[in-house]
Tab-separated table of C-alpha atoms in Angstrom:
chain	number	residue	atom	x	y	z
A	138	MET	CA	97.045	106.934	115.167
A	139	LYS	CA	98.104	103.422	116.238
A	140	ASN	CA	97.152	104.212	119.836
A	141	LEU	CA	93.764	105.550	118.702
A	142	ARG	CA	93.081	102.345	116.770
A	143	LYS	CA	94.024	100.286	119.813
A	144	LEU	CA	91.682	102.353	121.983
A	145	CYS	CA	88.775	101.903	119.544
A	146	SER	CA	89.418	98.162	119.368
A	147	PHE	CA	89.485	97.981	123.156
A	148	ILE	CA	86.173	99.847	123.482
A	149	ILE	CA	84.503	97.580	120.913
A	150	ALA	CA	85.827	94.461	122.643
A	151	LEU	CA	84.719	95.762	126.045
A	152	THR	CA	81.256	96.550	124.723
A	153	MET	CA	80.886	93.030	123.339
A	154	THR	CA	82.271	91.463	126.511
A	155	ILE	CA	80.028	93.179	129.056
A	156	GLY	CA	76.954	93.317	126.859
A	157	ILE	CA	76.470	97.072	126.493
A	158	THR	CA	73.966	97.940	123.772
A	159	VAL	CA	74.934	101.044	121.810
A	160	TYR	CA	72.105	102.592	119.797
A	161	THR	CA	73.419	104.810	117.029
A	162	GLN	CA	69.864	105.148	115.759
A	163	ALA	CA	66.596	103.851	117.132
A	164	ALA	CA	66.419	100.407	118.646
A	165	SER	CA	65.650	98.061	115.751
A	166	ARG	CA	62.600	95.837	115.809
A	167	GLU	CA	64.910	92.908	116.593
A	168	GLU	CA	66.437	94.824	119.511
A	169	LEU	CA	63.001	95.785	120.771
A	170	SER	CA	61.892	92.164	120.653
A	171	SER	CA	64.891	91.142	122.765
A	172	ILE	CA	63.869	93.400	125.677
A	173	HIS	CA	63.160	91.192	128.663
A	174	VAL	CA	62.140	92.185	132.188
A	175	SER	CA	61.418	89.402	134.657
A	176	GLN	CA	61.853	91.343	137.895
A	177	ALA	CA	61.986	94.938	139.112
A	178	GLY	CA	65.770	95.194	138.864
A	179	ASP	CA	65.708	94.418	135.142
A	180	PHE	CA	64.195	97.737	134.060
A	181	LYS	CA	66.774	99.720	132.052
A	182	TYR	CA	64.805	102.453	130.346
A	183	TRP	CA	62.916	103.962	133.284
A	184	THR	CA	64.398	106.528	135.627
A	185	ASP	CA	65.481	104.975	138.909
A	186	ASN	CA	63.146	107.097	141.041
A	187	SER	CA	60.080	106.796	138.817
A	188	PRO	CA	56.950	106.858	141.036
A	189	ALA	CA	54.853	105.139	138.367
A	190	LYS	CA	57.312	102.286	137.982
A	191	GLN	CA	57.401	101.769	141.738
A	192	ILE	CA	53.602	101.728	141.956
A	193	LEU	CA	53.503	99.080	139.232
A	194	VAL	CA	56.243	97.001	140.862
A	195	ASN	CA	54.503	97.138	144.249
A	196	TYR	CA	51.223	96.168	142.634
A	197	ILE	CA	52.764	93.147	140.895
A	198	LYS	CA	54.494	92.013	144.086
A	199	ASP	CA	51.182	92.170	145.911
A	200	ILE	CA	48.880	90.427	143.456
A	201	THR	CA	51.388	87.650	142.672
A	202	ASN	CA	52.013	86.864	146.357
A	203	LYS	CA	49.956	83.791	147.263
A	204	LYS	CA	49.926	84.885	150.898
A	205	SER	CA	48.481	88.297	150.064
A	206	PRO	CA	44.736	88.952	150.370
A	207	ASP	CA	45.080	90.674	146.968
A	208	PHE	CA	46.479	87.578	145.217
A	209	VAL	CA	45.128	87.157	141.669
A	210	PRO	CA	45.085	83.701	140.045
A	211	VAL	CA	47.086	83.448	136.827
A	212	GLN	CA	44.001	82.902	134.664
A	213	ASP	CA	42.617	86.283	135.758
A	214	ARG	CA	45.776	88.339	135.281
A	215	ILE	CA	44.646	90.317	132.258
A	216	ALA	CA	46.170	93.606	131.108
A	217	VAL	CA	44.923	95.810	128.257
A	218	PHE	CA	47.010	98.391	126.412
A	219	ASP	CA	46.116	101.130	124.007
A	220	LEU	CA	48.586	101.486	121.102
A	221	ASP	CA	49.092	105.019	119.756
A	222	GLY	CA	50.615	107.292	122.364
A	223	THR	CA	50.835	104.388	124.838
A	224	LEU	CA	53.111	101.856	123.170
A	225	ILE	CA	54.104	103.675	120.007
A	226	CYS	CA	54.568	107.243	118.798
A	227	GLU	CA	51.472	109.139	117.648
A	228	THR	CA	53.060	112.542	116.981
A	229	THR	CA	54.859	112.050	113.654
A	230	PRO	CA	52.643	113.954	113.153
A	231	SER	CA	49.686	111.651	113.814
A	232	TYR	CA	48.626	108.016	114.239
A	233	PHE	CA	50.467	105.342	112.230
A	234	GLU	CA	47.353	104.248	110.353
A	235	TRP	CA	46.224	107.823	109.628
A	236	MET	CA	49.578	108.616	108.063
A	237	MET	CA	49.440	105.382	106.038
A	238	TYR	CA	45.947	106.333	104.854
A	239	LEU	CA	47.162	109.787	103.785
A	240	HIS	CA	50.068	108.209	101.927
A	241	ARG	CA	47.720	105.793	100.177
A	242	VAL	CA	45.279	108.474	99.065
A	243	LEU	CA	47.520	111.480	98.419
A	244	ASP	CA	50.964	110.106	97.556
A	245	ASP	CA	50.603	106.577	96.159
A	246	PRO	CA	50.953	106.687	92.343
A	247	THR	CA	49.474	103.174	92.040
A	248	TYR	CA	46.128	104.215	93.531
A	249	THR	CA	43.484	106.589	92.179
A	250	PRO	CA	41.122	107.462	95.033
A	251	PRO	CA	37.428	108.192	94.588
A	252	ALA	CA	36.582	111.880	94.974
A	253	ASP	CA	35.016	111.469	98.410
A	254	VAL	CA	38.041	109.588	99.744
A	255	ARG	CA	40.430	112.252	98.460
A	256	THR	CA	38.282	115.012	99.947
A	257	GLU	CA	38.301	113.320	103.356
A	258	ALA	CA	42.059	112.701	103.201
A	259	LEU	CA	42.693	116.384	102.523
A	260	ALA	CA	40.446	117.295	105.455
A	261	VAL	CA	42.379	114.914	107.723
A	262	LYS	CA	45.713	116.296	106.527
A	263	ASN	CA	44.593	119.861	107.224
A	264	ALA	CA	43.215	118.918	110.638
A	265	ILE	CA	46.544	117.338	111.602
A	266	LYS	CA	48.379	120.443	110.425
A	267	ASP	CA	46.041	122.781	112.307
A	268	GLY	CA	46.018	120.633	115.428
A	269	HIS	CA	42.213	120.609	115.574
A	270	MET	CA	40.186	117.440	114.992
A	271	PRO	CA	36.425	117.884	114.498
A	272	PRO	CA	34.424	115.409	116.633
A	273	GLU	CA	33.106	113.549	113.596
A	274	MET	CA	36.530	113.072	111.982
A	275	GLU	CA	37.413	109.910	113.908
A	276	ARG	CA	34.473	108.040	112.400
A	277	ASP	CA	34.669	109.713	108.976
A	278	GLU	CA	38.381	108.907	108.621
A	279	ALA	CA	37.789	105.258	109.524
A	280	ILE	CA	35.059	104.950	106.896
A	281	SER	CA	37.248	106.604	104.280
A	282	GLN	CA	40.299	104.552	105.231
A	283	ALA	CA	38.317	101.341	104.770
A	284	LYS	CA	37.350	102.505	101.279
A	285	ALA	CA	40.962	103.336	100.418
A	286	PHE	CA	42.069	99.753	101.118
A	287	SER	CA	38.850	98.019	100.022
A	288	ASN	CA	39.230	94.838	97.899
A	289	MET	CA	42.910	94.507	98.817
A	290	THR	CA	43.859	90.920	99.669
A	291	PHE	CA	45.401	90.243	103.064
A	292	PRO	CA	48.883	89.475	101.636
A	293	GLU	CA	48.709	92.727	99.635
A	294	TYR	CA	47.635	94.696	102.687
A	295	THR	CA	50.288	93.097	104.885
A	296	LYS	CA	52.979	94.093	102.382
A	297	TYR	CA	51.592	97.631	102.226
A	298	VAL	CA	51.767	97.979	106.006
A	299	ARG	CA	55.274	96.531	106.152
A	300	ASP	CA	56.481	98.855	103.413
A	301	PHE	CA	55.034	101.862	105.221
A	302	MET	CA	56.708	100.747	108.431
A	303	GLN	CA	60.050	101.316	106.675
A	304	THR	CA	59.347	104.987	105.998
A	305	PRO	CA	60.914	107.694	108.185
A	306	ALA	CA	58.887	108.891	111.162
A	307	GLU	CA	58.159	112.470	110.137
A	308	GLY	CA	59.713	115.026	112.463
A	309	MET	CA	62.234	112.623	113.986
A	310	ILE	CA	65.842	111.839	113.064
A	311	ASN	CA	66.991	108.198	112.921
A	312	LEU	CA	63.532	106.735	113.471
A	313	LYS	CA	61.381	104.607	111.183
A	314	ARG	CA	57.667	104.300	111.751
A	315	GLY	CA	57.922	100.585	112.441
A	316	GLU	CA	60.586	101.184	115.109
A	317	SER	CA	58.794	103.927	117.008
A	318	PHE	CA	57.812	101.821	120.023
A	319	TYR	CA	58.435	103.340	123.451
A	320	MET	CA	61.227	101.230	124.936
A	321	PRO	CA	60.086	101.712	128.568
A	322	MET	CA	56.592	100.509	127.677
A	323	VAL	CA	57.969	97.473	125.844
A	324	GLU	CA	59.625	96.696	129.174
A	325	VAL	CA	56.265	96.936	130.946
A	326	VAL	CA	54.684	94.439	128.557
A	327	SER	CA	57.584	92.032	129.116
A	328	TYR	CA	57.432	92.504	132.893
A	329	LEU	CA	53.731	91.672	132.989
A	330	GLN	CA	54.149	88.632	130.774
A	331	SER	CA	57.002	87.427	132.990
A	332	ASN	CA	54.512	87.603	135.861
A	333	ASP	CA	51.968	85.438	134.042
A	334	PHE	CA	49.768	88.181	132.645
A	335	THR	CA	47.872	87.724	129.422
A	336	VAL	CA	48.358	90.989	127.546
A	337	TYR	CA	45.932	92.390	124.998
A	338	ILE	CA	46.247	95.446	122.788
A	339	VAL	CA	42.931	97.280	122.525
A	340	SER	CA	43.375	100.044	119.974
A	341	GLY	CA	41.581	102.318	117.551
A	342	THR	CA	44.038	101.192	114.870
A	343	ASP	CA	42.853	98.891	112.098
A	344	ARG	CA	43.164	95.371	113.503
A	345	PRO	CA	45.055	93.695	110.596
A	346	ALA	CA	47.472	96.649	110.394
A	347	LEU	CA	48.017	96.455	114.138
A	348	ARG	CA	48.817	92.747	113.918
A	349	VAL	CA	51.504	93.438	111.317
A	350	LEU	CA	52.932	96.359	113.259
A	351	VAL	CA	53.229	94.396	116.515
A	352	ASP	CA	54.479	91.129	114.988
A	353	GLY	CA	58.172	90.639	115.739
A	354	VAL	CA	58.321	93.316	118.437
A	355	LEU	CA	55.867	92.368	121.182
A	356	LYS	CA	55.154	88.779	122.118
A	357	ILE	CA	51.420	89.230	121.716
A	358	THR	CA	49.557	86.722	119.570
A	359	PRO	CA	47.212	87.916	116.782
A	360	ASN	CA	44.132	86.706	118.686
A	361	ASN	CA	45.084	89.022	121.579
A	362	ILE	CA	44.880	92.093	119.371
A	363	ILE	CA	41.619	94.020	119.277
A	364	GLY	CA	41.240	96.954	116.903
A	365	THR	CA	39.030	98.787	114.463
A	366	ASP	CA	37.327	96.370	112.084
A	367	THR	CA	36.316	96.293	108.459
A	368	ALA	CA	34.317	93.578	106.729
A	369	ILE	CA	36.240	90.514	105.528
A	370	LEU	CA	34.875	89.067	102.311
A	371	ALA	CA	35.601	86.377	99.742
A	372	SER	CA	37.082	87.740	96.538
A	373	HIS	CA	34.265	86.277	94.423
A	374	GLN	CA	31.448	87.030	96.841
A	375	ASN	CA	30.244	89.941	94.695
A	376	GLY	CA	27.929	91.517	97.220
A	377	LYS	CA	26.186	88.329	98.318
A	378	ASP	CA	25.358	87.926	101.978
A	379	GLY	CA	27.670	85.571	103.842
A	380	LEU	CA	24.700	83.324	104.592
A	381	ASP	CA	24.190	82.851	100.860
A	382	TYR	CA	27.788	82.336	99.745
A	383	VAL	CA	30.208	79.416	100.160
A	384	TYR	CA	33.936	80.146	100.197
A	385	SER	CA	35.564	78.357	97.229
A	386	LYS	CA	39.045	77.092	96.452
A	387	ASP	CA	39.429	80.008	94.025
A	388	ASP	CA	38.668	82.632	96.663
A	389	GLN	CA	40.958	84.846	98.677
A	390	LEU	CA	40.007	87.017	101.620
A	391	VAL	CA	39.697	90.722	100.795
A	392	ARG	CA	39.024	93.829	102.826
A	393	GLY	CA	35.560	95.365	102.801
A	394	ASP	CA	33.640	98.267	104.300
A	395	PHE	CA	34.058	99.842	107.719
A	396	ILE	CA	32.323	98.104	110.642
A	397	LEU	CA	33.371	99.618	113.969
A	398	LYS	CA	35.883	102.139	115.347
A	399	ASN	CA	37.430	100.642	118.471
A	400	VAL	CA	37.645	103.681	120.752
A	401	LYS	CA	35.862	104.962	123.864
A	402	MET	CA	32.907	102.764	124.921
A	403	ASN	CA	33.536	100.469	121.949
A	404	LYS	CA	36.744	99.351	123.665
A	405	VAL	CA	34.760	98.138	126.659
A	406	SER	CA	32.224	96.379	124.448
A	407	ASN	CA	34.980	94.588	122.559
A	408	ILE	CA	36.839	93.623	125.732
A	409	ALA	CA	33.653	92.072	127.121
A	410	ARG	CA	32.880	90.377	123.805
A	411	GLU	CA	36.326	89.072	122.909
A	412	ILE	CA	38.068	88.551	126.261
A	413	GLY	CA	35.037	87.724	128.379
A	414	LYS	CA	36.749	88.835	131.581
A	415	GLN	CA	37.344	92.145	133.301
A	416	PRO	CA	40.991	93.256	133.050
A	417	ILE	CA	42.871	94.125	136.225
A	418	LEU	CA	45.333	96.526	134.555
A	419	ALA	CA	44.737	99.121	131.847
A	420	PHE	CA	47.261	101.383	130.101
A	421	GLY	CA	46.343	104.280	127.824
A	422	ASN	CA	47.010	107.928	127.109
A	423	SER	CA	43.885	109.776	126.022
A	424	SER	CA	40.186	110.369	126.517
A	425	GLY	CA	39.593	107.501	124.103
A	426	ASP	CA	40.806	105.216	126.911
A	427	PHE	CA	38.661	106.639	129.727
A	428	SER	CA	35.949	104.013	129.354
A	429	MET	CA	38.548	101.241	129.381
A	430	TYR	CA	40.118	102.676	132.556
A	431	GLN	CA	36.807	102.926	134.360
A	432	TYR	CA	35.670	99.471	133.307
A	433	THR	CA	38.942	98.021	134.604
A	434	ILE	CA	38.873	99.604	138.058
A	435	THR	CA	35.126	99.767	138.776
A	436	ASN	CA	33.461	96.937	140.718
A	437	ASN	CA	36.415	94.667	140.066
A	438	LYS	CA	36.617	91.640	142.359
A	439	TYR	CA	40.394	91.936	142.233
A	440	LYS	CA	42.780	94.746	143.084
A	441	SER	CA	43.002	96.716	139.837
A	442	ALA	CA	44.715	99.807	138.444
A	443	ALA	CA	44.815	102.151	135.478
A	444	PHE	CA	47.939	103.913	134.184
A	445	THR	CA	47.806	106.868	131.820
A	446	LEU	CA	50.783	108.148	129.852
A	447	LEU	CA	51.299	111.913	129.748
A	448	CYS	CA	52.522	113.554	126.542
A	449	ASP	CA	54.658	115.989	128.547
A	450	ASP	CA	58.047	115.541	126.847
A	451	THR	CA	58.676	118.488	124.528
A	452	SER	CA	62.429	118.028	124.127
A	453	ARG	CA	62.684	114.404	122.958
A	454	GLU	CA	59.112	114.190	121.652
A	455	PHE	CA	56.388	116.461	120.278
A	456	GLY	CA	54.627	116.704	123.602
A	457	ASN	CA	51.706	118.948	124.454
A	458	GLN	CA	51.831	120.304	127.991
A	459	GLN	CA	48.250	121.557	127.916
A	460	LYS	CA	46.942	118.085	127.019
A	461	ALA	CA	49.275	116.502	129.565
A	462	ASP	CA	47.991	118.791	132.321
A	463	ALA	CA	44.383	117.995	131.433
A	464	MET	CA	45.127	114.266	131.477
A	465	ALA	CA	46.935	114.569	134.814
A	466	LYS	CA	43.877	116.268	136.288
A	467	SER	CA	41.575	113.525	134.994
A	468	ALA	CA	43.913	110.923	136.494
A	469	LYS	CA	43.903	112.653	139.869
A	470	ASP	CA	40.108	112.959	139.845
A	471	ASN	CA	39.615	109.290	138.971
A	472	GLY	CA	42.386	107.492	140.816
A	473	TRP	CA	44.550	106.606	137.809
A	474	THR	CA	48.356	106.551	137.984
A	475	VAL	CA	50.186	108.951	135.668
A	476	ILE	CA	53.314	108.034	133.730
A	477	SER	CA	55.384	111.061	132.729
A	478	MET	CA	57.345	110.621	129.516
A	479	LYS	CA	59.509	113.551	130.562
A	480	ASN	CA	60.311	112.370	134.084
A	481	ASP	CA	59.821	108.588	134.042
A	482	PHE	CA	61.450	107.610	130.730
A	483	LYS	CA	65.251	107.436	130.732
A	484	THR	CA	65.067	107.041	126.974
A	485	ILE	CA	62.152	106.770	124.548
A	486	TYR	CA	63.524	105.236	121.345
A	487	GLY	CA	67.235	105.130	122.116
A	488	PRO	CA	69.675	108.047	122.466
A	489	GLY	CA	70.373	108.230	118.722
A	490	VAL	CA	66.858	109.506	117.980
A	491	LYS	CA	66.345	113.265	117.964
A	492	LYS	CA	63.651	115.728	117.070
A	493	ALA	CA	64.067	117.445	113.743
A	494	VAL	CA	63.246	121.042	112.981
A	495	ILE	CA	59.747	121.083	111.512
A	496	THR	CA	58.887	123.540	108.791
A	497	ASN	CA	55.362	124.382	107.711
A	498	LYS	CA	54.308	122.689	104.503
């Protein structure tokens, strides 16, 4: 027993001395925020022979080389990232904000939803369970979600998001929703920022929720986050038009009705409106990012590229090979680079995270 204790003490001391990080669960938000990649040799969470990583590294070497004809000035090094399925898990069993909406409407004892909001939430829940999303659901859910959080002040909403981030990621063991960032993709963000890129997140997720979710993990400022928008009103505005109302010392900002779902062509419109420059790199994972990919690589005065993440890992994640194959074909047809979660990611959330056995509810 004494020898065993000595061995354990030695291993702990060695771990602390040489800086090995041991994840017994998922990487915490603090551990995620400490990920830093300044050069190609710093990547830890990608497989050594990853083709996608090498393509990215070669690209960065080229466009940051002042002697290269493809050199890009720092002020024009702009990269845009989708969120769900690109930077963070979207299969537990659906998008972060959709699951928070379902919790709010169906499981929150402090909230009594209007009949139409409850009806839509049940439809969304059933669609997630069945694996079939009607085309109109994306817009209908966003409208209903805005109603579910309408009139909530920003501090109240921020707390709600943070509390939901602490809940377990359904279907996974040792993973909270707020920790479910893909570690290899956090490395990519850090690598780009180390090479003087300005990084934006351009997501279908509610913008204020996205700001809370990212804060403390990725070094991306709130003004570099573009998402789905709802109206922002003064608490005593009472339906008056903003041109006819003056914000008072007694007011607080509150959430209002749905404005715009930031997916598909809307991503391009918002990039043009809010960034004012064409990105040179785009990262996404679904058809909702196709417009953003094409805008990035079409008629760009600089060397540009699009990377699309395949949901092809069915052992560590709830991948879908059929969707992955379809995305791979689209990438091949359009000149986008594929990232394989199965083959390119050495780890996703840390080795302590496992899939659970899912039972039908």
